[in-house]
Amino acid sequence: MESNDFNKRYTKARTKAIEQDFMHLNESQREAVLTTNGPLLLLAGAGSGKTTVLINRIANILKYGCGSDSDYVPQDVTEEDLSQLESHINSPLPSDLDSGTKSRHNSYPLAKLQVTPTEPWRVIAITFTNKAAGELKDRLCRMLGSNAEDIWASTFHSACVRILRRDIDKMGYSSAFAIYDTADSASLMKRIMKDMDVDERVFPHRMVLGYISRAKDEMISASEFLSSAEKSGDIRRRIIAHAYTEYENRMRNSNSLDFDDLILVTVQLFKKHPDVLEYYQKRFKYIFVDEYQDTNNLQYILVSSLAGAHSNICVVGDDDQSIYKFRGATIENILSFEKHFKDARVIRLEQNYRSTGHILDAANDVISNNKGRKGKKLWTNNGRGELPELHITSDERVEAQLVSDTIVASAASGKSWREHAVLYRMNAQSNQFETAFKRSAIPYRIFGGTGFYERAEIKDMLAYLCLIHNPDDDVRLLRVINNPPRGIGSTTISKLTELASELELPVFELIRQSQNHQSLLASAGRLQKFVHMVEQLRELAKNAPLDELYDAVILETGYVQMLEQKNPEENISRIENVMELKTNIISFMNENGGTLFDFLSETALFTDLDRDDQDTDRVVLMTMHSAKGLEFDTVFVVGAEEGVFPGMRAIGEPAEMEEERRLCYVAMTRAMRKLYFTCAQRRMLFGKTTAAMPSRFVREIKSDNIEVFDDRQSAFGGFTFDYTGGFSSQSSKTNTTYNANVHDSSHYDRKSKTQDYMKTTPNYKTGTTAAGHHISYDFKKGDIVDHSAFGRGVIKESSPAGGDALLEIDFEDTGKRRMLLKSAARYMTKVELS
């Protein structure tokens, strides 16, 4: 046999043998896993199993190297080896080879299938949340065993912390640098603006920090920004530039970095010290980046720099889910991937494992209207499922009650509360839903509310730990210097900050020297006691375990004692939180065995997604942005109106409108089984009532992919709903017609349908259902009732509440709940005992 034919047969057989380890994947997923060399863009649609692909691709590279797509044939391979391999791949597959965790190659030498297998420590996988990084590492360990522990699976920020800890001294920082989260940065900027005598109402600190963040992303230093501002003659820009300069100086003086700095300083380190970059380029043979559509300019520079030596960079993302432009993300990174990386391959993952066919078709209808996309079409084998629904209500109150009624009915049919999510464009929209849910005793939670690490008492205790780690951290020092009160008042603190700025000293160093400054002599004794306490704790931190150090902080600072003395009953939850932080510290020690620096770094990089407890059985209310990466059985996309979603700022701005449309696509593809849209004919927001028309996004959905319900008549009467050419609203004074679909008005050329549950939904004016059945409000203390969602219970209390009554009902299965009579009555019947 000619050598060339033999080599082709052998490499084809080798690929086939390796492929059989991944037969549990679909064809596109398998193609992605078996592609190991060069730049690769995985366009992974929503719910397409991208994490599974990522994990299996890493597993393939670690186990087989580039054996699946390499032309290399070892010189010692014989015809007998080839025959043995071909016989092996033609044998039946094991019946249990379905998870990717088992291999069928026990009977064939693994070494003969390998081509330069990669060591785990030469792989880095970068994600956007600690939760995603942890899931990636856990799944890799389950598949590959303990070897996977050596893989760098981390967020952008965590990876940069690790790099900087080794070499940040080359950039003029100490390796004991502090990390400022967004709240710390805000606190510092507020102080700077106050010192500059700038009105917060004219120059909000968040706006100024936004300018600084964008400048850093473009690698514009404070001095360059100031020079440009001075030349422009723009007074507003000059003020921001001076604030940027002061911010940078104070951050430097306190040996601190904010989130932007972590990436910026790492990129600068690579540029100024090529030897450091070369070290990491040689170390990392394979680079993986998840959610690539959310990267900004600095993140692109970082990963492209790391990939410079081998060009083995695999990015996973979905241009149709790029929704974080306001955070600095640029969709151009994913749209221009092939331009940035020569000979790049693009593989589309279009099979969806999450949603039903009708939901995906509706989502495809919407996103296909965007021009700035690479193009793909989701499909599924999950079946067609139920059609998405649009419900048009009279106002925001009826909208909220309709959602509430639908969720109660769903819960009564056996669905858990947590399977339902209400998604809105603005946080302010949650108000009406919270009110409706409270009336109906629906358990709910606001996603992204005050998390554990944002509570004041936790931030206070972490500030003490940060100060022990880095006494030059002015923001943390000023937070706790008089907390608990130590007689160091605002006047003394102002003198400290002003003098420290004038002398270009960290505040802690100035406190050490306080007896040498006339303006501080009166407070010098109290200041020295504070210094002595911190120094003692710093000394203890050198040898004591973290949990013992934390005990000492609680004791020496007197923080818990202060809470106990102030008002022990009101502060009990705060004291419990302070003590609960010790649980987190011990868990960290058990899992990581790290230092104080490591613990503080981890807590500083925590995000809302990392805090989410999806096991809590409550309905979730959240913004559409927060919903990305999550999935729910039933999703309500509320406020689907022009001016709300899409928002007014996007109207007339093509690029902004495309991002809003991508946001709609993200919201729709969170739904697994049922998707609802709601809109109101008129809506009050921020104290102003305006008329509204249905969102263009809903009107872009084809008629056979959505059902439209006019729910106004059921409660208010007097309205008509015309599907022959558009939405219409009629009253005695107005007759306004809205185009149902800007592209094809025939999409809604059909008769209005009435939802089944509306037969039992009450008319709020008369106390009857739409079908004319009377609702009984005759419930009193002692009555035994059956509730459609909560089961059987006894009314323990009934007290007047305006024009309603507040009931306390003790349910057999779910315990005591409080609900308003008029809301509860529609779901309850009285049990008459014989």
PDB file of C-alpha atoms in Angstrom, residues 87-297:
ATOM      1  CA  SER A  87     -11.465  -3.643  13.696  1.00  0.00           C
ATOM      2  CA  HIS A  88     -11.749  -1.797  16.995  1.00  0.00           C
ATOM      3  CA  ILE A  89     -13.863   1.058  15.635  1.00  0.00           C
ATOM      4  CA  ASN A  90     -16.178  -1.312  13.821  1.00  0.00           C
ATOM      5  CA  SER A  91     -17.002  -3.251  16.981  1.00  0.00           C
ATOM      6  CA  PRO A  92     -20.334  -2.426  18.711  1.00  0.00           C
ATOM      7  CA  LEU A  93     -20.407   0.548  21.053  1.00  0.00           C
ATOM      8  CA  PRO A  94     -20.994  -0.171  24.753  1.00  0.00           C
ATOM      9  CA  SER A  95     -24.631   0.330  25.712  1.00  0.00           C
ATOM     10  CA  ASP A  96     -23.696   2.676  28.584  1.00  0.00           C
ATOM     11  CA  LEU A  97     -21.588   5.050  26.461  1.00  0.00           C
ATOM     12  CA  ASP A  98     -23.969   7.985  26.775  1.00  0.00           C
ATOM     13  CA  SER A  99     -22.500  10.511  29.146  1.00  0.00           C
ATOM     14  CA  GLY A 100     -19.062  11.294  27.793  1.00  0.00           C
ATOM     15  CA  THR A 101     -17.558  10.128  31.073  1.00  0.00           C
ATOM     16  CA  LYS A 102     -16.847   6.575  29.880  1.00  0.00           C
ATOM     17  CA  SER A 103     -14.428   5.483  27.168  1.00  0.00           C
ATOM     18  CA  ARG A 104     -14.696   2.497  24.872  1.00  0.00           C
ATOM     19  CA  HIS A 105     -10.915   2.339  24.337  1.00  0.00           C
ATOM     20  CA  ASN A 106      -9.969   0.080  27.223  1.00  0.00           C
ATOM     21  CA  SER A 107      -9.146  -2.661  24.706  1.00  0.00           C
ATOM     22  CA  TYR A 108      -6.985  -0.414  22.504  1.00  0.00           C
ATOM     23  CA  PRO A 109      -3.753   1.324  23.573  1.00  0.00           C
ATOM     24  CA  LEU A 110      -4.548   4.940  24.407  1.00  0.00           C
ATOM     25  CA  ALA A 111      -1.032   6.041  23.454  1.00  0.00           C
ATOM     26  CA  LYS A 112      -1.647   5.047  19.830  1.00  0.00           C
ATOM     27  CA  LEU A 113      -4.567   7.488  19.610  1.00  0.00           C
ATOM     28  CA  GLN A 114      -2.735  10.416  21.182  1.00  0.00           C
ATOM     29  CA  VAL A 115      -0.897  13.200  19.390  1.00  0.00           C
ATOM     30  CA  THR A 116       0.832  15.565  21.831  1.00  0.00           C
ATOM     31  CA  PRO A 117      -1.757  15.356  24.639  1.00  0.00           C
ATOM     32  CA  THR A 118      -1.832  18.536  26.681  1.00  0.00           C
ATOM     33  CA  GLU A 119      -1.129  18.867  30.400  1.00  0.00           C
ATOM     34  CA  PRO A 120      -4.060  20.325  32.407  1.00  0.00           C
ATOM     35  CA  TRP A 121      -2.022  23.291  33.643  1.00  0.00           C
ATOM     36  CA  ARG A 122      -1.519  24.395  30.038  1.00  0.00           C
ATOM     37  CA  VAL A 123      -5.262  25.052  29.611  1.00  0.00           C
ATOM     38  CA  ILE A 124      -7.007  28.246  30.703  1.00  0.00           C
ATOM     39  CA  ALA A 125     -10.790  28.640  30.518  1.00  0.00           C
ATOM     40  CA  ILE A 126     -12.112  32.142  31.161  1.00  0.00           C
ATOM     41  CA  THR A 127     -15.721  32.847  32.130  1.00  0.00           C
ATOM     42  CA  PHE A 128     -17.636  35.875  33.396  1.00  0.00           C
ATOM     43  CA  THR A 129     -18.817  34.621  36.791  1.00  0.00           C
ATOM     44  CA  ASN A 130     -17.259  32.624  39.586  1.00  0.00           C
ATOM     45  CA  LYS A 131     -20.321  30.389  39.489  1.00  0.00           C
ATOM     46  CA  ALA A 132     -19.720  29.499  35.821  1.00  0.00           C
ATOM     47  CA  ALA A 133     -16.014  28.904  36.501  1.00  0.00           C
ATOM     48  CA  GLY A 134     -16.858  26.659  39.445  1.00  0.00           C
ATOM     49  CA  GLU A 135     -19.374  24.654  37.424  1.00  0.00           C
ATOM     50  CA  LEU A 136     -16.813  24.228  34.652  1.00  0.00           C
ATOM     51  CA  LYS A 137     -14.153  22.974  37.076  1.00  0.00           C
ATOM     52  CA  ASP A 138     -16.591  20.639  38.863  1.00  0.00           C
ATOM     53  CA  ARG A 139     -17.789  19.030  35.651  1.00  0.00           C
ATOM     54  CA  LEU A 140     -14.230  18.635  34.367  1.00  0.00           C
ATOM     55  CA  CYS A 141     -13.208  16.953  37.630  1.00  0.00           C
ATOM     56  CA  ARG A 142     -16.148  14.555  37.369  1.00  0.00           C
ATOM     57  CA  MET A 143     -15.126  13.674  33.833  1.00  0.00           C
ATOM     58  CA  LEU A 144     -11.314  13.671  34.126  1.00  0.00           C
ATOM     59  CA  GLY A 145     -10.599  13.121  37.789  1.00  0.00           C
ATOM     60  CA  SER A 146      -8.212  15.078  39.998  1.00  0.00           C
ATOM     61  CA  ASN A 147      -5.987  16.095  37.065  1.00  0.00           C
ATOM     62  CA  ALA A 148      -8.592  18.690  36.106  1.00  0.00           C
ATOM     63  CA  GLU A 149      -7.782  20.628  39.286  1.00  0.00           C
ATOM     64  CA  ASP A 150      -4.717  22.039  37.508  1.00  0.00           C
ATOM     65  CA  ILE A 151      -6.787  23.691  34.780  1.00  0.00           C
ATOM     66  CA  TRP A 152      -7.082  27.459  35.131  1.00  0.00           C
ATOM     67  CA  ALA A 153     -10.869  27.878  35.185  1.00  0.00           C
ATOM     68  CA  SER A 154     -11.589  31.410  36.348  1.00  0.00           C
ATOM     69  CA  THR A 155     -13.173  34.750  35.570  1.00  0.00           C
ATOM     70  CA  PHE A 156     -11.270  37.458  33.713  1.00  0.00           C
ATOM     71  CA  HIS A 157     -10.734  39.279  36.982  1.00  0.00           C
ATOM     72  CA  SER A 158      -9.659  36.213  38.955  1.00  0.00           C
ATOM     73  CA  ALA A 159      -7.166  35.223  36.261  1.00  0.00           C
ATOM     74  CA  CYS A 160      -5.709  38.726  36.297  1.00  0.00           C
ATOM     75  CA  VAL A 161      -5.439  38.718  40.099  1.00  0.00           C
ATOM     76  CA  ARG A 162      -3.452  35.511  39.860  1.00  0.00           C
ATOM     77  CA  ILE A 163      -1.135  36.961  37.208  1.00  0.00           C
ATOM     78  CA  LEU A 164      -0.692  40.265  39.034  1.00  0.00           C
ATOM     79  CA  ARG A 165       0.029  38.659  42.362  1.00  0.00           C
ATOM     80  CA  ARG A 166       3.143  37.152  40.781  1.00  0.00           C
ATOM     81  CA  ASP A 167       4.425  40.201  38.890  1.00  0.00           C
ATOM     82  CA  ILE A 168       2.578  43.384  39.897  1.00  0.00           C
ATOM     83  CA  ASP A 169       5.697  44.709  41.619  1.00  0.00           C
ATOM     84  CA  LYS A 170       7.066  45.327  38.112  1.00  0.00           C
ATOM     85  CA  MET A 171       4.283  47.903  37.705  1.00  0.00           C
ATOM     86  CA  GLY A 172       5.102  49.755  40.927  1.00  0.00           C
ATOM     87  CA  TYR A 173       2.471  48.130  43.120  1.00  0.00           C
ATOM     88  CA  SER A 174       2.911  45.944  46.173  1.00  0.00           C
ATOM     89  CA  SER A 175       1.763  42.328  45.888  1.00  0.00           C
ATOM     90  CA  ALA A 176      -0.549  43.071  48.853  1.00  0.00           C
ATOM     91  CA  PHE A 177      -2.745  45.262  46.645  1.00  0.00           C
ATOM     92  CA  ALA A 178      -6.403  45.785  47.554  1.00  0.00           C
ATOM     93  CA  ILE A 179      -9.323  45.259  45.167  1.00  0.00           C
ATOM     94  CA  TYR A 180     -12.125  47.831  45.100  1.00  0.00           C
ATOM     95  CA  ASP A 181     -15.579  46.626  44.139  1.00  0.00           C
ATOM     96  CA  THR A 182     -18.147  48.959  42.579  1.00  0.00           C
ATOM     97  CA  ALA A 183     -19.356  50.197  45.969  1.00  0.00           C
ATOM     98  CA  ASP A 184     -15.800  51.032  47.060  1.00  0.00           C
ATOM     99  CA  SER A 185     -15.136  52.896  43.813  1.00  0.00           C
ATOM    100  CA  ALA A 186     -18.381  54.818  44.251  1.00  0.00           C
ATOM    101  CA  SER A 187     -17.463  55.753  47.826  1.00  0.00           C
ATOM    102  CA  LEU A 188     -14.068  57.043  46.741  1.00  0.00           C
ATOM    103  CA  MET A 189     -15.478  59.028  43.829  1.00  0.00           C
ATOM    104  CA  LYS A 190     -18.137  60.632  46.038  1.00  0.00           C
ATOM    105  CA  ARG A 191     -15.390  61.805  48.377  1.00  0.00           C
ATOM    106  CA  ILE A 192     -13.330  63.149  45.476  1.00  0.00           C
ATOM    107  CA  MET A 193     -16.287  65.077  44.036  1.00  0.00           C
ATOM    108  CA  LYS A 194     -17.000  66.509  47.476  1.00  0.00           C
ATOM    109  CA  ASP A 195     -13.372  67.584  47.885  1.00  0.00           C
ATOM    110  CA  MET A 196     -13.527  69.192  44.437  1.00  0.00           C
ATOM    111  CA  ASP A 197     -16.711  71.025  45.527  1.00  0.00           C
ATOM    112  CA  VAL A 198     -18.613  69.550  42.570  1.00  0.00           C
ATOM    113  CA  ASP A 199     -22.391  69.156  42.794  1.00  0.00           C
ATOM    114  CA  GLU A 200     -23.409  65.477  42.705  1.00  0.00           C
ATOM    115  CA  ARG A 201     -26.642  66.470  40.960  1.00  0.00           C
ATOM    116  CA  VAL A 202     -24.704  67.978  38.051  1.00  0.00           C
ATOM    117  CA  PHE A 203     -21.933  65.369  37.988  1.00  0.00           C
ATOM    118  CA  PRO A 204     -23.321  62.115  39.394  1.00  0.00           C
ATOM    119  CA  HIS A 205     -20.485  59.916  40.611  1.00  0.00           C
ATOM    120  CA  ARG A 206     -21.746  56.971  38.543  1.00  0.00           C
ATOM    121  CA  MET A 207     -21.593  59.064  35.386  1.00  0.00           C
ATOM    122  CA  VAL A 208     -18.016  60.143  36.169  1.00  0.00           C
ATOM    123  CA  LEU A 209     -16.988  56.544  36.900  1.00  0.00           C
ATOM    124  CA  GLY A 210     -18.578  55.533  33.593  1.00  0.00           C
ATOM    125  CA  TYR A 211     -16.336  57.972  31.718  1.00  0.00           C
ATOM    126  CA  ILE A 212     -13.309  56.648  33.580  1.00  0.00           C
ATOM    127  CA  SER A 213     -14.228  53.033  32.833  1.00  0.00           C
ATOM    128  CA  ARG A 214     -14.608  53.742  29.122  1.00  0.00           C
ATOM    129  CA  ALA A 215     -11.289  55.592  29.091  1.00  0.00           C
ATOM    130  CA  LYS A 216      -9.542  52.649  30.730  1.00  0.00           C
ATOM    131  CA  ASP A 217     -11.092  50.259  28.235  1.00  0.00           C
ATOM    132  CA  GLU A 218      -9.546  52.390  25.484  1.00  0.00           C
ATOM    133  CA  MET A 219      -6.277  52.436  27.482  1.00  0.00           C
ATOM    134  CA  ILE A 220      -6.406  56.211  27.938  1.00  0.00           C
ATOM    135  CA  SER A 221      -4.585  57.223  31.107  1.00  0.00           C
ATOM    136  CA  ALA A 222      -5.735  60.010  33.406  1.00  0.00           C
ATOM    137  CA  SER A 223      -2.968  62.317  32.165  1.00  0.00           C
ATOM    138  CA  GLU A 224      -3.895  61.670  28.521  1.00  0.00           C
ATOM    139  CA  PHE A 225      -7.569  62.215  29.296  1.00  0.00           C
ATOM    140  CA  LEU A 226      -6.760  65.488  31.070  1.00  0.00           C
ATOM    141  CA  SER A 227      -4.559  66.714  28.220  1.00  0.00           C
ATOM    142  CA  SER A 228      -7.307  65.997  25.702  1.00  0.00           C
ATOM    143  CA  ALA A 229      -9.902  67.696  27.893  1.00  0.00           C
ATOM    144  CA  GLU A 230      -7.766  70.818  28.320  1.00  0.00           C
ATOM    145  CA  LYS A 231      -7.358  71.110  24.549  1.00  0.00           C
ATOM    146  CA  SER A 232     -11.073  70.611  23.918  1.00  0.00           C
ATOM    147  CA  GLY A 233     -12.070  73.552  26.080  1.00  0.00           C
ATOM    148  CA  ASP A 234     -15.057  71.522  27.307  1.00  0.00           C
ATOM    149  CA  ILE A 235     -15.498  72.516  30.979  1.00  0.00           C
ATOM    150  CA  ARG A 236     -17.585  69.439  31.747  1.00  0.00           C
ATOM    151  CA  ARG A 237     -14.933  67.117  30.319  1.00  0.00           C
ATOM    152  CA  ARG A 238     -12.184  68.985  32.215  1.00  0.00           C
ATOM    153  CA  ILE A 239     -13.946  68.437  35.539  1.00  0.00           C
ATOM    154  CA  ILE A 240     -14.293  64.730  34.781  1.00  0.00           C
ATOM    155  CA  ALA A 241     -10.617  64.621  33.770  1.00  0.00           C
ATOM    156  CA  HIS A 242      -9.513  66.184  37.070  1.00  0.00           C
ATOM    157  CA  ALA A 243     -11.705  63.697  38.949  1.00  0.00           C
ATOM    158  CA  TYR A 244     -10.096  60.858  36.955  1.00  0.00           C
ATOM    159  CA  THR A 245      -6.620  62.158  37.799  1.00  0.00           C
ATOM    160  CA  GLU A 246      -7.429  62.383  41.516  1.00  0.00           C
ATOM    161  CA  TYR A 247      -9.078  58.960  41.453  1.00  0.00           C
ATOM    162  CA  GLU A 248      -5.993  57.409  39.865  1.00  0.00           C
ATOM    163  CA  ASN A 249      -3.671  59.145  42.356  1.00  0.00           C
ATOM    164  CA  ARG A 250      -5.641  58.006  45.381  1.00  0.00           C
ATOM    165  CA  MET A 251      -5.919  54.464  44.070  1.00  0.00           C
ATOM    166  CA  ARG A 252      -2.152  54.399  43.530  1.00  0.00           C
ATOM    167  CA  ASN A 253      -1.426  55.837  46.965  1.00  0.00           C
ATOM    168  CA  SER A 254      -3.632  53.213  48.606  1.00  0.00           C
ATOM    169  CA  ASN A 255      -2.064  50.386  46.548  1.00  0.00           C
ATOM    170  CA  SER A 256      -5.507  49.507  45.218  1.00  0.00           C
ATOM    171  CA  LEU A 257      -7.031  48.394  41.919  1.00  0.00           C
ATOM    172  CA  ASP A 258     -10.638  48.527  40.791  1.00  0.00           C
ATOM    173  CA  PHE A 259     -12.196  45.923  38.489  1.00  0.00           C
ATOM    174  CA  ASP A 260     -11.133  47.777  35.332  1.00  0.00           C
ATOM    175  CA  ASP A 261      -7.594  48.133  36.678  1.00  0.00           C
ATOM    176  CA  LEU A 262      -7.225  44.390  37.187  1.00  0.00           C
ATOM    177  CA  ILE A 263      -7.412  43.845  33.437  1.00  0.00           C
ATOM    178  CA  LEU A 264      -5.800  47.141  32.420  1.00  0.00           C
ATOM    179  CA  VAL A 265      -2.713  46.685  34.604  1.00  0.00           C
ATOM    180  CA  THR A 266      -2.353  43.086  33.398  1.00  0.00           C
ATOM    181  CA  VAL A 267      -2.416  44.248  29.766  1.00  0.00           C
ATOM    182  CA  GLN A 268       0.065  47.020  30.591  1.00  0.00           C
ATOM    183  CA  LEU A 269       2.271  44.466  32.346  1.00  0.00           C
ATOM    184  CA  PHE A 270       2.327  42.329  29.204  1.00  0.00           C
ATOM    185  CA  LYS A 271       3.172  45.333  27.017  1.00  0.00           C
ATOM    186  CA  LYS A 272       5.941  46.711  29.241  1.00  0.00           C
ATOM    187  CA  HIS A 273       7.432  43.370  30.189  1.00  0.00           C
ATOM    188  CA  PRO A 274       7.433  41.010  27.179  1.00  0.00           C
ATOM    189  CA  ASP A 275       9.183  38.359  29.253  1.00  0.00           C
ATOM    190  CA  VAL A 276       6.104  38.076  31.489  1.00  0.00           C
ATOM    191  CA  LEU A 277       3.829  37.762  28.457  1.00  0.00           C
ATOM    192  CA  GLU A 278       6.154  35.160  26.953  1.00  0.00           C
ATOM    193  CA  TYR A 279       5.975  33.129  30.163  1.00  0.00           C
ATOM    194  CA  TYR A 280       2.172  32.917  29.988  1.00  0.00           C
ATOM    195  CA  GLN A 281       2.113  32.393  26.229  1.00  0.00           C
ATOM    196  CA  LYS A 282       4.360  29.359  26.669  1.00  0.00           C
ATOM    197  CA  ARG A 283       2.375  28.164  29.666  1.00  0.00           C
ATOM    198  CA  PHE A 284      -1.046  28.276  28.024  1.00  0.00           C
ATOM    199  CA  LYS A 285      -1.215  26.152  24.908  1.00  0.00           C
ATOM    200  CA  TYR A 286      -5.023  26.265  24.772  1.00  0.00           C
ATOM    201  CA  ILE A 287      -7.224  29.228  25.639  1.00  0.00           C
ATOM    202  CA  PHE A 288     -11.000  29.060  26.038  1.00  0.00           C
ATOM    203  CA  VAL A 289     -13.242  32.122  26.463  1.00  0.00           C
ATOM    204  CA  ASP A 290     -16.926  31.784  27.317  1.00  0.00           C
ATOM    205  CA  GLU A 291     -19.581  34.443  26.542  1.00  0.00           C
ATOM    206  CA  TYR A 292     -17.217  36.094  24.061  1.00  0.00           C
ATOM    207  CA  GLN A 293     -19.952  38.451  22.846  1.00  0.00           C
ATOM    208  CA  ASP A 294     -19.762  40.186  26.243  1.00  0.00           C
ATOM    209  CA  THR A 295     -16.051  41.028  26.081  1.00  0.00           C
ATOM    210  CA  ASN A 296     -14.767  44.582  25.868  1.00  0.00           C
ATOM    211  CA  ASN A 297     -11.654  45.981  24.207  1.00  0.00           C
TER     212      ASN A 297
END
